[in-house]
């Protein structure tokens, strides 16, 4: 059979239907499409895709198993490397990772193999299978993990498989971190997250919710009761631009807006008790995945006009390409090369609009991207009754403030060794966004895997 | 799940509950709060920790029924369970020996004031406490506060207990009479705002405890942001106590109204589900079989 030039298409909800609901947009491959797509893989011996995957999944191997219609085998291969494949298959920026270096995609005519979509097919199949409760003995020691986001969950899964008794402490009432409160239902259904977490718990991992480490229990208590600790609390403290009018009613951080919607089910108010302000016109500030998520959520909350305000141009947009395309299909508008300078008051303390200036791109900055420069006299107003700032997050000080011995860098992130996740305090490891600053789910998972390996070595050496 | 072990009605729409939460009971200090969720459909609401009993692992909260979530909480009975309960959150009050301290509580805010009264007395201060409420019945924790105060002054709007008038009048009397080293005021926003002005007139530093809208309560959303001394602070992690003279009160009061329409709708829909006395739900939401049918109290 002739190899198709393009990726096998995945069915999606039509834009004009999906912008009215929070159901998943991409509906997933069936087995037939999966086999078709799997047969496009060249089965490269030196597989560049593996090297570009932060957890180095044996990609050609699992794709071959799909082609042979052995989904069980494909799942076994993936789970050797990843504890959260249904999540990564959905939210990884594959175009910047495995699929970017796919040899098929390197040729002019062909699109790369849809590795993420194939991973998702396998993982979703596995989630439908009954969870096997393996009785494990935890003979190697006790490890505490602070934070139940992708990094903490991954480390927990690997450590449990190695024979450790693992307890995860989570501050919120539901586990999952950004998978639960940040990424919306229409990209990552919460039942998928819940099922993946059940799988981790089935390995013998205990998750204690409603525990704020530093407040409810202290790091000293953890050091006393556990052989090692992995801190994976993420970068959850929102940044605000601090422009005039930031306190007006209707101005949100993306963290608050998305937490209300995702974690608290605000879109199902009043069935759920947490409200989210309904707005006719919404302005979202920023250009990352979080900005896309906030804009698309606002559309689903019934806004007739949603404008993303970004200070650079479409070429510099840091969001996943697929999410940007989805947002455009859903009618999200973009105001490129635009920077907000003030929020305007409608006279009653509510937001009336966002005062902006136009920008032009100057010389490249340290990051290699052309730096936006204000065009004098270009002020204009974007009308909005809700504005959502999605300009990034920083490190949350609640835990760090109670643990001053732990070294942090000049940005307030934990100063951990990238090769080992070790901090300056013996037995305390750290990884994910609290070390790197806000990054991706898969990088956080990679750090979790590394931490598990290093913690195993540390505890084993200590016992010896 | 967190078991409620006791419930007592203190006044019209005001309740005291005890909840089993051993870790919170062990760690809590004056000025800190918890966030709780009554049911799996519930919202996260902040409530100040009033008392703790570390031996039995229990935490005491006092709240006023002002909307759906507090009404739902008031409808629970001993042995019912709360879905979620997390804390202690926020920075503790700065308890030390200042000399003479003036503590002002208004309405249900007296509940949040009480642990500070107790803490400051135990730290060796001369403690003058002013309690204010609309009527005699709403002056809660009066005897508890008296036990830890060198002087207790009660002010009621209708004169049914103590003196008739506002707490600020009592504050001024104290300031005119003696030197006060530091003050606290906890109550409705407007009361705190005017208490701060009064203290400023007499150059007395005054702490207030802010109660903005909160969601997570751990510094990750900024929903509770307030402007203090012209900079943005998150009340859940930087506060909830701030110097009253540095708070931007207009902004704070405005932000409290953000969801007033949704709150009213939600409460009215809830009331339609309960009997005309408004105290017992016809349908128990989560834990059935725990003495359903017993009226409150």
PDB file of N, CA and C in Angstrom, chain B residues 46 187-189 192 209-214 235 240 252 256:
ATOM      1  N   UNK B  46     -13.364  30.305  52.870  1.00  0.00           N
ATOM      2  CA  UNK B  46     -12.434  30.499  53.982  1.00  0.00           C
ATOM      3  C   UNK B  46     -13.168  30.839  55.280  1.00  0.00           C
ATOM      4  N   UNK B 187     -13.960  42.728  61.623  1.00  0.00           N
ATOM      5  CA  UNK B 187     -15.415  42.799  61.506  1.00  0.00           C
ATOM      6  C   UNK B 187     -15.766  43.133  60.070  1.00  0.00           C
ATOM      7  N   UNK B 188     -16.964  43.709  59.866  1.00  0.00           N
ATOM      8  CA  UNK B 188     -17.347  44.100  58.506  1.00  0.00           C
ATOM      9  C   UNK B 188     -16.344  45.124  57.940  1.00  0.00           C
ATOM     10  N   UNK B 189     -16.188  45.125  56.618  1.00  0.00           N
ATOM     11  CA  UNK B 189     -15.204  46.006  55.968  1.00  0.00           C
ATOM     12  C   UNK B 189     -15.346  47.458  56.401  1.00  0.00           C
ATOM     13  N   UNK B 192     -14.015  48.033  59.817  1.00  0.00           N
ATOM     14  CA  UNK B 192     -12.538  48.005  59.886  1.00  0.00           C
ATOM     15  C   UNK B 192     -11.958  49.294  59.318  1.00  0.00           C
ATOM     16  N   UNK B 209      -8.044  42.203  59.705  1.00  0.00           N
ATOM     17  CA  UNK B 209      -7.993  40.888  59.062  1.00  0.00           C
ATOM     18  C   UNK B 209      -8.933  40.926  57.868  1.00  0.00           C
ATOM     19  N   UNK B 210      -8.360  40.857  56.665  1.00  0.00           N
ATOM     20  CA  UNK B 210      -9.170  41.004  55.461  1.00  0.00           C
ATOM     21  C   UNK B 210      -9.780  39.666  55.047  1.00  0.00           C
ATOM     22  N   UNK B 211     -10.982  39.754  54.523  1.00  0.00           N
ATOM     23  CA  UNK B 211     -11.709  38.543  54.145  1.00  0.00           C
ATOM     24  C   UNK B 211     -12.190  38.621  52.697  1.00  0.00           C
ATOM     25  N   UNK B 212     -11.266  38.810  51.740  1.00  0.00           N
ATOM     26  CA  UNK B 212     -11.690  38.902  50.341  1.00  0.00           C
ATOM     27  C   UNK B 212     -12.141  37.536  49.808  1.00  0.00           C
ATOM     28  N   UNK B 213     -12.653  37.542  48.595  1.00  0.00           N
ATOM     29  CA  UNK B 213     -13.045  36.289  47.934  1.00  0.00           C
ATOM     30  C   UNK B 213     -11.789  35.445  47.728  1.00  0.00           C
ATOM     31  N   UNK B 214     -11.868  34.174  48.090  1.00  0.00           N
ATOM     32  CA  UNK B 214     -10.726  33.280  47.913  1.00  0.00           C
ATOM     33  C   UNK B 214     -11.164  32.025  47.170  1.00  0.00           C
ATOM     34  N   UNK B 235      -4.064  38.145  49.996  1.00  0.00           N
ATOM     35  CA  UNK B 235      -4.472  38.040  51.405  1.00  0.00           C
ATOM     36  C   UNK B 235      -4.268  36.628  51.948  1.00  0.00           C
ATOM     37  N   UNK B 240      -3.929  36.968  56.361  1.00  0.00           N
ATOM     38  CA  UNK B 240      -4.955  37.968  56.050  1.00  0.00           C
ATOM     39  C   UNK B 240      -4.821  39.280  56.820  1.00  0.00           C
ATOM     40  N   UNK B 252     -11.065  47.308  47.967  1.00  0.00           N
ATOM     41  CA  UNK B 252     -11.373  46.056  48.676  1.00  0.00           C
ATOM     42  C   UNK B 252     -12.890  45.842  48.736  1.00  0.00           C
ATOM     43  N   UNK B 256     -15.334  42.865  46.797  1.00  0.00           N
ATOM     44  CA  UNK B 256     -16.175  41.912  47.538  1.00  0.00           C
ATOM     45  C   UNK B 256     -17.514  41.685  46.837  1.00  0.00           C
TER      46      UNK B 256
END
